[in-house]
Short mmCIF file of C-alpha atoms and ligand atoms in Angstrom, two decimals:
data_model
loop_
_atom_site.label_atom_id
_atom_site.label_comp_id
_atom_site.label_asym_id
_atom_site.label_seq_id
_atom_site.Cartn_x
_atom_site.Cartn_y
_atom_site.Cartn_z
CA UNK A 1 -41.17 -43.68 -184.30
CA UNK A 2 -37.79 -41.96 -184.83
CA UNK A 3 -36.29 -39.71 -187.40
CA UNK A 4 -32.69 -39.99 -188.72
CA UNK A 5 -30.42 -37.44 -190.72
CA UNK A 6 -29.88 -38.35 -193.84
CA UNK A 7 -26.23 -37.49 -193.34
CA UNK A 8 -26.05 -39.89 -190.45
CA UNK A 9 -24.21 -37.18 -188.42
CA UNK A 10 -26.14 -36.75 -185.24
CA UNK A 11 -28.81 -38.77 -183.01
CA UNK A 12 -32.18 -39.97 -183.79
CA UNK A 13 -34.88 -37.56 -182.51
CA UNK A 14 -39.04 -37.63 -182.34
CA UNK A 15 -41.08 -35.96 -184.78
CA UNK A 16 -41.93 -32.96 -182.60
CA UNK A 17 -37.99 -32.30 -182.32
CA UNK A 18 -37.68 -32.72 -185.89
CA UNK A 19 -40.45 -30.25 -186.83
CA UNK A 20 -39.00 -27.78 -184.38
CA UNK A 21 -35.34 -28.08 -185.77
CA UNK A 22 -36.20 -27.96 -189.41
CA UNK A 23 -32.65 -28.93 -190.67
CA UNK A 24 -30.84 -31.72 -188.80
CA UNK A 25 -27.49 -30.42 -187.03
CA UNK A 26 -25.31 -32.13 -189.44
CA UNK A 27 -26.80 -30.15 -192.51
CA UNK A 28 -29.10 -33.16 -193.54
CA UNK A 29 -32.67 -33.83 -193.43
CA UNK A 30 -34.71 -35.82 -191.04
CA UNK A 31 -36.44 -38.97 -192.39
CA UNK A 32 -38.22 -41.85 -190.98
CA UNK A 33 -35.98 -44.55 -189.54
CA UNK A 34 -38.89 -47.00 -190.52
CA UNK A 35 -41.89 -46.59 -192.22
CA UNK A 36 -45.41 -47.09 -190.85
CA UNK A 37 -47.94 -49.27 -192.83
CA UNK A 38 -51.24 -48.88 -194.02
CA UNK A 39 -53.09 -51.94 -194.19
CA UNK A 40 -54.89 -52.67 -197.16
CA UNK A 41 -57.99 -53.21 -195.75
CA UNK A 42 -57.69 -49.74 -193.99
CA UNK A 43 -58.73 -48.06 -197.32
CA UNK A 44 -62.18 -49.22 -197.95
CA UNK A 45 -62.82 -47.98 -194.17
CA UNK A 46 -61.01 -44.50 -195.22
CA UNK A 47 -63.44 -44.04 -198.10
CA UNK A 48 -66.06 -43.15 -195.68
CA UNK A 49 -64.03 -40.70 -194.13
CA UNK A 50 -63.77 -36.92 -194.98
CA UNK A 51 -60.47 -35.18 -195.96
CA UNK A 52 -59.95 -33.97 -192.45
CA UNK A 53 -60.14 -37.67 -190.99
CA UNK A 54 -58.00 -39.26 -193.68
CA UNK A 55 -55.50 -36.56 -192.79
CA UNK A 56 -55.55 -37.01 -189.12
CA UNK A 57 -55.25 -40.67 -189.64
CA UNK A 58 -51.99 -40.38 -191.94
CA UNK A 59 -50.29 -37.70 -189.48
CA UNK A 60 -51.27 -40.03 -186.40
CA UNK A 61 -49.19 -43.00 -188.02
CA UNK A 62 -46.01 -40.62 -188.54
CA UNK A 63 -46.22 -38.62 -185.42
CA UNK A 64 -47.37 -41.02 -182.61
CA UNK A 65 -45.87 -38.68 -180.18
CA UNK A 66 -48.43 -36.01 -180.45
CA UNK A 67 -51.95 -37.33 -179.21
CA UNK A 68 -54.45 -38.59 -181.80
CA UNK A 69 -56.91 -36.19 -180.37
CA UNK A 70 -54.81 -33.16 -180.94
CA UNK A 71 -54.01 -34.02 -184.63
CA UNK A 72 -57.38 -34.32 -185.24
CA UNK A 73 -58.39 -30.82 -183.88
CA UNK A 74 -55.18 -29.70 -185.94
CA UNK A 75 -56.53 -31.35 -189.38
CA UNK A 76 -59.98 -29.84 -188.52
CA UNK A 77 -58.63 -26.64 -188.08
CA UNK A 78 -56.38 -26.48 -191.09
CA UNK A 79 -58.76 -28.47 -193.87
CA UNK A 80 -62.55 -27.99 -192.57
CA UNK A 81 -62.84 -24.89 -194.96
CA UNK A 82 -61.50 -26.42 -198.38
CA UNK A 83 -62.08 -29.50 -200.31
CA UNK A 84 -59.53 -31.58 -202.09
CA UNK A 85 -61.22 -32.97 -205.02
CA UNK A 86 -60.27 -35.29 -207.84
CA UNK A 87 -61.50 -34.44 -211.27
CA UNK A 88 -61.65 -36.58 -214.14
CA UNK A 89 -60.01 -34.77 -216.99
CA UNK A 90 -60.47 -37.36 -220.15
CA UNK A 91 -60.81 -41.06 -220.42
CA UNK A 92 -57.15 -41.62 -218.58
CA UNK A 93 -56.09 -38.93 -216.53
CA UNK A 94 -57.80 -37.70 -213.28
CA UNK A 95 -56.51 -34.26 -211.66
CA UNK A 96 -56.01 -33.89 -207.97
CA UNK A 97 -56.78 -30.25 -207.23
CA UNK A 98 -54.70 -29.21 -204.53
CA UNK A 99 -55.39 -25.44 -204.82
CA UNK A 100 -58.71 -24.80 -202.94
CA UNK A 101 -57.24 -23.42 -199.98
CA UNK A 102 -56.89 -19.60 -198.94
CA UNK A 103 -53.99 -18.84 -201.35
CA UNK A 104 -54.96 -21.05 -204.38
CA UNK A 105 -51.84 -23.00 -204.47
CA UNK A 106 -50.86 -26.79 -203.27
CA UNK A 107 -48.64 -25.55 -200.66
CA UNK A 108 -51.71 -24.23 -198.23
CA UNK A 109 -51.94 -27.85 -197.58
CA UNK A 110 -48.73 -28.16 -195.72
CA UNK A 111 -48.64 -24.53 -194.52
CA UNK A 112 -52.36 -24.47 -192.98
CA UNK A 113 -51.19 -27.11 -190.57
CA UNK A 114 -47.76 -26.34 -190.05
CA UNK A 115 -48.38 -23.72 -187.47
CA UNK A 116 -50.42 -26.20 -185.66
CA UNK A 117 -47.98 -28.97 -185.59
CA UNK A 118 -45.08 -26.44 -184.65
CA UNK A 119 -47.31 -25.39 -181.57
CA UNK A 120 -48.14 -28.78 -180.50
CA UNK A 121 -44.64 -29.84 -180.71
CA UNK A 122 -43.46 -26.90 -178.79
CA UNK A 123 -45.99 -27.80 -176.22
CA UNK A 124 -44.86 -31.50 -175.89
CA UNK A 125 -41.31 -30.52 -175.57
CA UNK A 126 -42.47 -27.67 -172.89
CA UNK A 127 -40.44 -25.14 -175.35
CA UNK A 128 -42.12 -21.56 -174.86
CA UNK A 129 -39.81 -19.65 -177.07
CA UNK A 130 -41.21 -17.48 -179.65
CA UNK A 131 -40.84 -18.29 -183.34
CA UNK A 132 -39.90 -15.91 -185.91
CA UNK A 133 -40.64 -17.43 -189.48
CA UNK A 134 -38.07 -16.34 -191.86
CA UNK A 135 -39.01 -17.04 -195.60
CA UNK A 136 -37.55 -16.70 -198.76
CA UNK A 137 -40.10 -17.13 -201.74
CA UNK A 138 -40.42 -17.37 -205.36
CA UNK A 139 -44.28 -16.94 -204.78
CA UNK A 140 -46.31 -19.46 -203.71
CA UNK A 141 -44.65 -20.23 -200.38
CA UNK A 142 -44.50 -16.84 -198.92
CA UNK A 143 -48.40 -16.10 -199.35
CA UNK A 144 -49.19 -19.56 -197.98
CA UNK A 145 -46.60 -19.15 -195.02
CA UNK A 146 -48.29 -15.47 -194.63
CA UNK A 147 -51.80 -17.15 -194.34
CA UNK A 148 -50.62 -19.99 -192.33
CA UNK A 149 -49.05 -18.16 -189.63
CA UNK A 150 -50.85 -14.76 -189.60
CA UNK A 151 -52.29 -13.63 -186.10
CA UNK A 152 -51.05 -17.11 -184.82
CA UNK A 153 -49.93 -16.56 -180.85
CA UNK A 154 -46.20 -17.20 -180.41
CA UNK A 155 -45.35 -16.51 -184.41
CA UNK A 156 -44.18 -13.69 -186.40
CA UNK A 157 -43.23 -14.13 -189.98
CA UNK A 158 -41.20 -12.14 -192.33
CA UNK A 159 -41.09 -12.84 -196.17
CA UNK A 160 -38.57 -11.64 -198.80
CA UNK A 161 -39.61 -12.03 -202.34
CA UNK A 162 -37.57 -11.10 -205.67
CA UNK A 163 -38.70 -7.69 -206.90
CA UNK A 164 -39.09 -8.61 -210.26
CA UNK A 165 -39.51 -12.36 -209.93
CA UNK A 166 -43.10 -12.93 -209.12
CA UNK A 167 -46.34 -12.89 -211.04
CA UNK A 168 -48.33 -9.73 -210.37
CA UNK A 169 -51.18 -12.03 -208.74
CA UNK A 170 -48.62 -13.30 -206.36
CA UNK A 171 -47.01 -9.94 -205.64
CA UNK A 172 -50.82 -8.40 -205.03
CA UNK A 173 -51.33 -11.56 -202.87
CA UNK A 174 -48.26 -10.87 -200.79
CA UNK A 175 -48.19 -6.78 -200.28
CA UNK A 176 -52.13 -6.70 -199.39
CA UNK A 177 -51.70 -9.56 -196.47
CA UNK A 178 -53.32 -8.93 -193.44
CA UNK A 179 -52.65 -9.71 -189.91
CA UNK A 180 -50.73 -8.11 -186.95
CA UNK A 181 -47.68 -10.30 -186.91
CA UNK A 182 -46.62 -10.30 -190.68
CA UNK A 183 -44.18 -8.32 -192.58
CA UNK A 184 -43.39 -8.51 -196.45
CA UNK A 185 -40.27 -6.96 -198.04
CA UNK A 186 -39.02 -7.15 -201.95
CA UNK A 187 -35.39 -7.60 -202.56
CA UNK A 188 -33.70 -5.95 -205.30
CA UNK A 189 -32.45 -9.09 -207.09
CA UNK A 190 -33.68 -12.53 -208.00
CA UNK A 191 -34.90 -15.24 -206.00
CA UNK A 192 -31.40 -16.79 -205.45
CA UNK A 193 -30.38 -13.49 -203.98
CA UNK A 194 -33.20 -13.72 -201.62
CA UNK A 195 -32.54 -17.25 -200.85
CA UNK A 196 -28.97 -16.79 -200.39
CA UNK A 197 -29.50 -13.76 -198.13
CA UNK A 198 -31.91 -15.71 -195.81
CA UNK A 199 -29.59 -18.57 -195.49
CA UNK A 200 -26.76 -16.21 -194.33
CA UNK A 201 -29.20 -14.93 -191.60
CA UNK A 202 -29.97 -18.48 -190.45
CA UNK A 203 -26.16 -19.18 -190.61
CA UNK A 204 -25.02 -15.99 -188.39
CA UNK A 205 -24.76 -16.77 -185.01
CA UNK A 206 -23.79 -13.09 -183.91
CA UNK A 207 -27.59 -12.48 -184.28
CA UNK A 208 -29.06 -11.91 -180.58
CA UNK A 209 -32.87 -12.96 -180.45
CA UNK A 210 -34.18 -12.94 -176.93
CA UNK A 211 -36.38 -16.01 -176.43
CA UNK A 212 -37.20 -15.83 -180.06
CA UNK A 213 -35.84 -18.60 -182.21
CA UNK A 214 -35.64 -18.20 -186.06
CA UNK A 215 -37.22 -20.99 -188.17
CA UNK A 216 -38.07 -21.71 -191.54
CA UNK A 217 -41.12 -22.73 -193.26
CA UNK A 218 -39.21 -24.26 -195.90
CA UNK A 219 -40.44 -27.59 -197.80
CA UNK A 220 -37.27 -29.38 -195.92
CA UNK A 221 -39.26 -29.25 -192.59
CA UNK A 222 -40.67 -32.60 -191.71
CA UNK A 223 -43.74 -30.77 -190.84
CA UNK A 224 -44.42 -29.44 -194.36
CA UNK A 225 -43.73 -32.97 -195.73
CA UNK A 226 -46.02 -35.23 -193.73
CA UNK A 227 -49.27 -33.61 -194.00
CA UNK A 228 -48.68 -34.08 -197.81
CA UNK A 229 -48.86 -37.71 -197.83
CA UNK A 230 -52.43 -37.52 -196.98
CA UNK A 231 -53.78 -36.23 -200.11
CA UNK A 232 -52.22 -39.36 -202.06
CA UNK A 233 -54.12 -41.64 -199.87
CA UNK A 234 -57.46 -39.49 -199.82
CA UNK A 235 -56.90 -39.41 -203.60
CA UNK A 236 -56.84 -43.08 -203.88
CA UNK A 237 -60.02 -43.46 -201.73
CA UNK A 238 -61.92 -41.02 -203.79
CA UNK A 239 -61.15 -42.92 -206.69
CA UNK A 240 -62.26 -46.19 -205.23
CA UNK A 241 -65.50 -44.27 -204.47
CA UNK A 242 -66.24 -43.05 -207.78
CA UNK A 243 -64.85 -46.19 -209.29
CA UNK A 244 -62.28 -44.73 -211.22
CA UNK A 245 -59.75 -47.75 -209.35
CA UNK A 246 -60.54 -51.04 -207.67
CA UNK A 247 -59.09 -51.58 -204.47
CA UNK A 248 -55.41 -52.86 -204.67
CA UNK A 249 -55.00 -51.74 -208.10
CA UNK A 250 -51.98 -49.66 -209.18
CA UNK A 251 -52.49 -46.02 -209.59
CA UNK A 252 -49.57 -44.03 -211.61
CA UNK A 253 -49.17 -40.55 -210.31
CA UNK A 254 -47.46 -37.72 -212.11
CA UNK A 255 -46.07 -34.70 -210.16
CA UNK A 256 -45.02 -31.17 -211.48
CA UNK A 257 -41.77 -31.16 -209.41
CA UNK A 258 -39.50 -28.11 -208.37
CA UNK A 259 -37.80 -28.81 -204.94
CA UNK A 260 -39.08 -32.28 -205.04
CA UNK A 261 -41.29 -32.09 -201.75
CA UNK A 262 -44.50 -32.88 -203.34
CA UNK A 263 -43.31 -36.07 -205.22
CA UNK A 264 -41.39 -37.23 -202.08
CA UNK A 265 -44.76 -37.40 -200.35
CA UNK A 266 -45.98 -39.44 -203.03
CA UNK A 267 -42.87 -41.85 -202.73
CA UNK A 268 -43.75 -41.98 -198.89
CA UNK A 269 -47.30 -42.95 -199.65
CA UNK A 270 -46.01 -45.54 -201.90
CA UNK A 271 -43.43 -46.73 -198.88
CA UNK A 272 -46.49 -47.06 -196.33
CA UNK A 273 -48.36 -49.43 -198.85
CA UNK A 274 -50.50 -47.34 -200.96
CA UNK A 275 -50.74 -48.90 -204.45
CA UNK A 276 -48.77 -46.57 -206.40
CA UNK A 277 -47.60 -47.85 -209.97
CA UNK A 278 -45.60 -45.40 -212.04
CA UNK A 279 -44.46 -42.29 -210.22
CA UNK A 280 -43.42 -39.94 -212.82
CA UNK A 281 -41.40 -36.67 -212.01
CA UNK A 282 -42.42 -33.96 -214.04
CA UNK A 283 -39.76 -30.90 -214.87
CA UNK A 284 -40.04 -27.74 -216.92
CA UNK A 285 -37.20 -26.61 -219.17
CA UNK A 286 -35.15 -26.71 -215.97
CA UNK A 287 -34.71 -30.55 -216.43
CA UNK A 288 -32.01 -31.34 -214.08
CA UNK A 289 -33.90 -34.11 -212.52
CA UNK A 290 -35.43 -35.32 -216.06
CA UNK A 291 -31.52 -35.71 -216.81
CA UNK A 292 -30.60 -37.38 -213.50
CA UNK A 293 -33.24 -39.88 -213.98
CA UNK A 294 -32.05 -40.59 -217.47
CA UNK A 295 -28.42 -40.74 -217.00
CA UNK A 296 -27.41 -41.12 -213.32
CA UNK A 297 -25.80 -37.97 -213.42
CA UNK A 298 -27.12 -34.81 -211.37
CA UNK A 299 -25.51 -31.74 -212.81
CA UNK A 300 -26.26 -28.26 -211.84
CA UNK A 301 -23.77 -26.42 -213.47
CA UNK A 302 -26.42 -24.87 -216.16
CA UNK A 303 -28.18 -21.47 -216.65
CA UNK A 304 -31.18 -21.41 -214.77
CA UNK A 305 -34.28 -20.82 -217.11
CA UNK A 306 -37.12 -18.42 -216.21
CA UNK A 307 -40.03 -19.95 -217.32
CA UNK A 308 -43.90 -19.74 -217.04
CA UNK A 309 -44.00 -22.33 -214.21
CA UNK A 310 -41.64 -20.17 -211.79
CA UNK A 311 -42.49 -22.30 -208.93
CA UNK A 312 -40.37 -25.03 -210.84
CA UNK A 313 -37.45 -23.09 -211.91
CA UNK A 314 -35.13 -24.60 -209.33
CA UNK A 315 -31.44 -26.47 -210.29
CA UNK A 316 -31.10 -27.66 -206.81
CA UNK A 317 -34.41 -29.74 -205.39
CA UNK A 318 -33.32 -29.89 -201.85
CA UNK A 319 -35.47 -32.98 -200.77
CA UNK A 320 -34.18 -35.14 -203.66
CA UNK A 321 -31.27 -36.00 -201.08
CA UNK A 322 -34.07 -37.86 -199.11
CA UNK A 323 -34.84 -39.57 -201.98
CA UNK A 324 -31.28 -40.62 -202.31
CA UNK A 325 -31.13 -41.76 -198.48
CA UNK A 326 -34.26 -43.83 -199.05
CA UNK A 327 -33.60 -45.51 -202.27
CA UNK A 328 -29.93 -46.15 -201.37
CA UNK A 329 -31.36 -48.09 -198.47
CA UNK A 330 -30.19 -45.47 -195.72
CA UNK A 331 -26.82 -45.10 -197.04
CA UNK A 332 -25.70 -41.90 -195.24
CA UNK A 333 -21.97 -42.17 -196.24
CA UNK A 334 -23.02 -42.38 -199.82
CA UNK A 335 -25.41 -39.35 -199.39
CA UNK A 336 -22.66 -37.18 -197.63
CA UNK A 337 -20.26 -38.22 -200.45
CA UNK A 338 -22.96 -37.25 -203.38
CA UNK A 339 -24.13 -33.83 -201.54
CA UNK A 340 -20.21 -32.86 -201.19
CA UNK A 341 -19.91 -33.53 -204.78
CA UNK A 342 -22.99 -31.27 -205.47
CA UNK A 343 -21.44 -28.47 -203.10
CA UNK A 344 -18.09 -28.46 -204.50
CA UNK A 345 -18.30 -29.52 -208.09
CA UNK A 346 -21.80 -28.91 -208.99
CA UNK A 347 -22.43 -32.27 -209.75
CA UNK A 348 -22.46 -35.82 -208.84
CA UNK A 349 -22.91 -39.48 -210.46
CA UNK A 350 -25.20 -42.12 -208.51
CA UNK A 351 -23.45 -45.54 -208.14
CA UNK A 352 -25.02 -48.46 -210.68
CA UNK A 353 -26.96 -50.14 -207.89
CA UNK A 354 -28.79 -46.73 -206.94
CA UNK A 355 -29.45 -45.76 -210.77
CA UNK A 356 -31.23 -49.11 -210.95
CA UNK A 357 -33.42 -48.54 -207.79
CA UNK A 358 -33.84 -45.29 -209.00
CA UNK A 359 -35.10 -46.78 -212.37
CA UNK A 360 -37.49 -49.01 -210.59
CA UNK A 361 -39.21 -46.46 -208.72
CA UNK A 362 -39.07 -43.05 -210.63
CA UNK A 363 -39.53 -41.80 -214.14
CA UNK A 364 -38.68 -38.41 -215.54
CA UNK A 365 -39.66 -36.20 -217.95
CA UNK A 366 -39.82 -32.67 -219.01
CA UNK A 367 -41.69 -30.25 -221.09
CA UNK A 368 -40.46 -26.97 -222.81
CA UNK A 369 -42.31 -23.83 -222.95
CA UNK A 370 -44.07 -24.01 -226.18
CA UNK A 371 -45.55 -27.55 -225.39
CA UNK A 372 -46.54 -25.89 -221.66
CA UNK A 373 -48.55 -23.55 -223.79
CA UNK A 374 -49.76 -25.85 -226.44
CA UNK A 375 -51.02 -28.39 -223.67
CA UNK A 376 -52.86 -25.30 -221.65
CA UNK A 377 -54.60 -24.53 -225.31
CA UNK A 378 -55.46 -27.84 -226.32
CA UNK A 379 -56.90 -29.08 -222.98
CA UNK A 380 -58.97 -25.84 -222.70
CA UNK A 381 -60.26 -26.10 -226.34
CA UNK A 382 -60.93 -30.04 -226.05
CA UNK A 383 -61.95 -30.50 -222.22
CA UNK A 384 -62.80 -27.27 -221.33
CA UNK A 385 -60.60 -27.34 -218.36
CA UNK A 386 -57.90 -24.63 -217.47
CA UNK A 387 -54.78 -25.48 -216.43
CA UNK A 388 -52.23 -23.47 -214.57
CA UNK A 389 -48.78 -23.70 -216.64
CA UNK A 390 -47.28 -26.04 -213.34
CA UNK A 391 -50.25 -28.47 -213.68
CA UNK A 392 -49.63 -28.29 -217.79
CA UNK A 393 -46.33 -29.58 -217.28
CA UNK A 394 -47.55 -32.65 -215.29
CA UNK A 395 -50.44 -33.18 -217.96
CA UNK A 396 -48.04 -33.00 -220.75
CA UNK A 397 -45.41 -35.42 -219.29
CA UNK A 398 -48.17 -37.70 -218.02
CA UNK A 399 -49.52 -38.49 -221.54
CA UNK A 400 -46.36 -39.70 -222.61
CA UNK A 401 -46.72 -42.40 -219.83
CA UNK A 402 -50.08 -43.84 -219.89
CA UNK A 403 -50.00 -47.46 -219.05
CA UNK A 404 -52.78 -49.87 -218.24
CA UNK A 405 -53.23 -48.20 -214.78
CA UNK A 406 -55.31 -45.17 -214.30
CA UNK A 407 -53.15 -41.96 -214.15
CA UNK A 408 -53.40 -38.93 -211.40
CA UNK A 409 -51.74 -35.46 -212.14
CA UNK A 410 -51.34 -33.63 -209.20
CA UNK A 411 -52.74 -29.93 -209.83
CA UNK A 412 -50.90 -27.71 -208.02
CA UNK A 413 -52.36 -23.83 -208.66
CA UNK A 414 -55.01 -22.24 -209.81
CA UNK A 415 -54.75 -21.00 -213.26
CA UNK A 416 -56.18 -17.44 -212.02
CA UNK A 417 -52.50 -17.14 -210.18
CA UNK A 418 -50.66 -17.02 -213.63
CA UNK A 419 -53.17 -15.23 -215.75
CA UNK A 420 -50.47 -13.75 -218.15
CA UNK A 421 -49.13 -17.30 -219.21
CA UNK A 422 -52.75 -18.69 -219.45
CA UNK A 423 -54.40 -15.99 -221.13
CA UNK A 424 -51.57 -15.84 -223.76
CA UNK A 425 -51.78 -19.67 -224.17
CA UNK A 426 -55.38 -19.66 -224.91
CA UNK A 427 -55.54 -16.57 -227.00
CA UNK A 428 -57.25 -14.33 -224.58
CA UNK A 429 -57.40 -10.50 -224.94
CA UNK A 430 -55.69 -9.25 -221.96
CA UNK A 431 -53.98 -10.66 -219.15
CA UNK A 432 -55.69 -9.94 -215.79
CA UNK A 433 -57.70 -12.10 -213.70
CA UNK A 434 -61.15 -10.04 -214.91
CA UNK A 435 -60.11 -11.02 -218.57
CA UNK A 436 -59.31 -14.62 -218.01
CA UNK A 437 -62.50 -14.74 -216.26
CA UNK A 438 -64.45 -13.02 -218.97
CA UNK A 439 -63.45 -15.19 -221.74
CA UNK A 440 -63.59 -18.45 -219.82
CA UNK A 441 -66.75 -17.95 -217.89
CA UNK A 442 -65.10 -19.48 -214.96
CA UNK A 443 -65.33 -17.59 -211.74
CA UNK A 444 -61.93 -16.86 -210.09
CA UNK A 445 -61.54 -18.27 -206.67
CA UNK A 446 -62.74 -15.90 -204.07
CA UNK A 447 -59.45 -15.27 -202.49
CA UNK A 448 -58.07 -13.83 -205.88
CA UNK A 449 -61.04 -11.86 -206.68
CA UNK A 450 -60.85 -7.88 -205.83
CA UNK A 451 -56.96 -8.18 -205.16
CA UNK A 452 -56.69 -4.94 -207.08
CA UNK A 453 -59.07 -3.14 -204.65
CA UNK A 454 -57.31 -4.22 -201.49
CA UNK A 455 -55.20 -1.83 -199.60
CA UNK A 456 -51.31 -2.13 -200.30
CA UNK A 457 -49.68 -2.71 -196.86
CA UNK A 458 -46.13 -3.27 -197.51
CA UNK A 459 -43.75 -1.53 -199.82
CA UNK A 460 -40.34 -1.80 -198.75
CA UNK A 461 -37.39 -2.82 -201.03
CA UNK A 462 -33.95 -3.62 -199.62
CA UNK A 463 -30.81 -4.58 -201.52
CA UNK A 464 -29.71 -7.82 -200.77
CA UNK A 465 -26.81 -6.61 -198.39
CA UNK A 466 -29.42 -5.02 -196.13
CA UNK A 467 -31.77 -8.01 -195.55
CA UNK A 468 -30.19 -8.99 -192.06
CA UNK A 469 -30.62 -5.40 -190.99
CA UNK A 470 -33.96 -4.98 -191.99
CA UNK A 471 -34.93 -8.13 -190.17
CA UNK A 472 -33.31 -7.15 -186.92
CA UNK A 473 -34.92 -3.52 -187.14
CA UNK A 474 -38.34 -4.85 -187.76
CA UNK A 475 -38.52 -7.91 -184.84
C1 LIG B 501 -43.96 -25.10 -205.26
C2 LIG B 501 -44.66 -25.72 -206.37
C3 LIG B 501 -44.30 -26.62 -207.21
C4 LIG B 501 -43.26 -27.48 -206.93
O1 LIG B 501 -43.42 -28.31 -205.62
P1 LIG B 501 -42.39 -28.93 -205.10
O2 LIG B 501 -42.67 -29.75 -203.99
O3 LIG B 501 -41.37 -27.72 -204.84
O4 LIG B 501 -41.59 -29.98 -205.98
C5 LIG B 501 -45.26 -26.92 -208.19
N1 LIG B 501 -46.22 -26.05 -208.46
C6 LIG B 501 -46.68 -24.72 -207.77
C7 LIG B 501 -47.78 -24.33 -208.24
C8 LIG B 501 -46.15 -24.77 -206.59
O5 LIG B 501 -46.33 -23.72 -205.83
#
């Protein structure tokens, strides 16, 4: 099992090498050269397994270089403590709740196991350097990385977040983070400023770090992508068990999308043979992907809109490059061309044949802010189910795309992470976790309760020009 770059400019590597490298040396992203196959008779057998066993089974298919035993242990450590359930919403839609981990967003599923995968990969390659994980976050990734890597031998973490760009719950989650190897710092600027600053640090080869490598926990890392394939297989198994689907029947899936990591994992699940019908990419008002899927033109030259689903406020979805690569049949030259156009002109146009493959594989849709809010309100009133704004984008777009197949919508965050928007949508008094709990009579997830009474550990704020010096002086 080898992994090759989307830009075709470097040698194929094994999964452990790809996981430690993150980005490929030619600037591309590592992709499976050939997909493993999940035989259809494997699914009924997997129905009897728990989530940990299912995850290990999928990881073994993609990472045969690490022993099955070590992957099973890694999955056990990462997932034994939280469920990944499918919940029926109404007659047609089921929700895959991915937010029962320690930070209450779906990024936990990848970031709880990524440290294990990195440690195992380093051991396999006899690489005994230390890893300094550097993250720019718009909210959810930072906290999930802090929780995943905290107090892990051989790792330290530094998270930069935009001072005024995260929700109050997200900010409190980060500045109260516990652990001896973690640090959190606000940047005076927006998410793009933090992201640009972090990219500049990665590109700066004058930084001397002795026996330490800078590493990213960004969603372009193969070690974040592969664990996400497992929950689609697991959801199918749970729906088989509950009778919501029959073996072999097609399942339509809608994914609220930002960087295109989550939905790419669904595409990978389809490539290995999971019976997925329509795959629907749901965007918020930043509808670059919906436009591309409608017209074949990717155009980032527009204003970024700040919405109530901030994890989807993205104009360049980095994992989309992998979709271009796979759906063009591995045409690295084409991908290089398109990415060059994007970098130089802010746009590109897919050739006719590629557009056709996209039409047959992915459906796009998007949802503006008033419809997000209206969806949260009506689903609360009619189904007594509380959606977070990201999941609400998914539900709204899914409803436009109902076919004869069952529909699964991926639920990416607890509504208690975005109480300002959720309270306003359902017309609640106040905007806090307590206020939302009181009016809905739903108990907030344990990690979010009492956030306000936890000690604040991190108060540093830097200018965007000071990020590198800050990192070096705190290593
Ligand atoms: C990160 C995130 C998304 C977007 O996922 P991608 O993999 O970047 O497409 C959606 N919802 C929530 C709550 C997130 O944290």
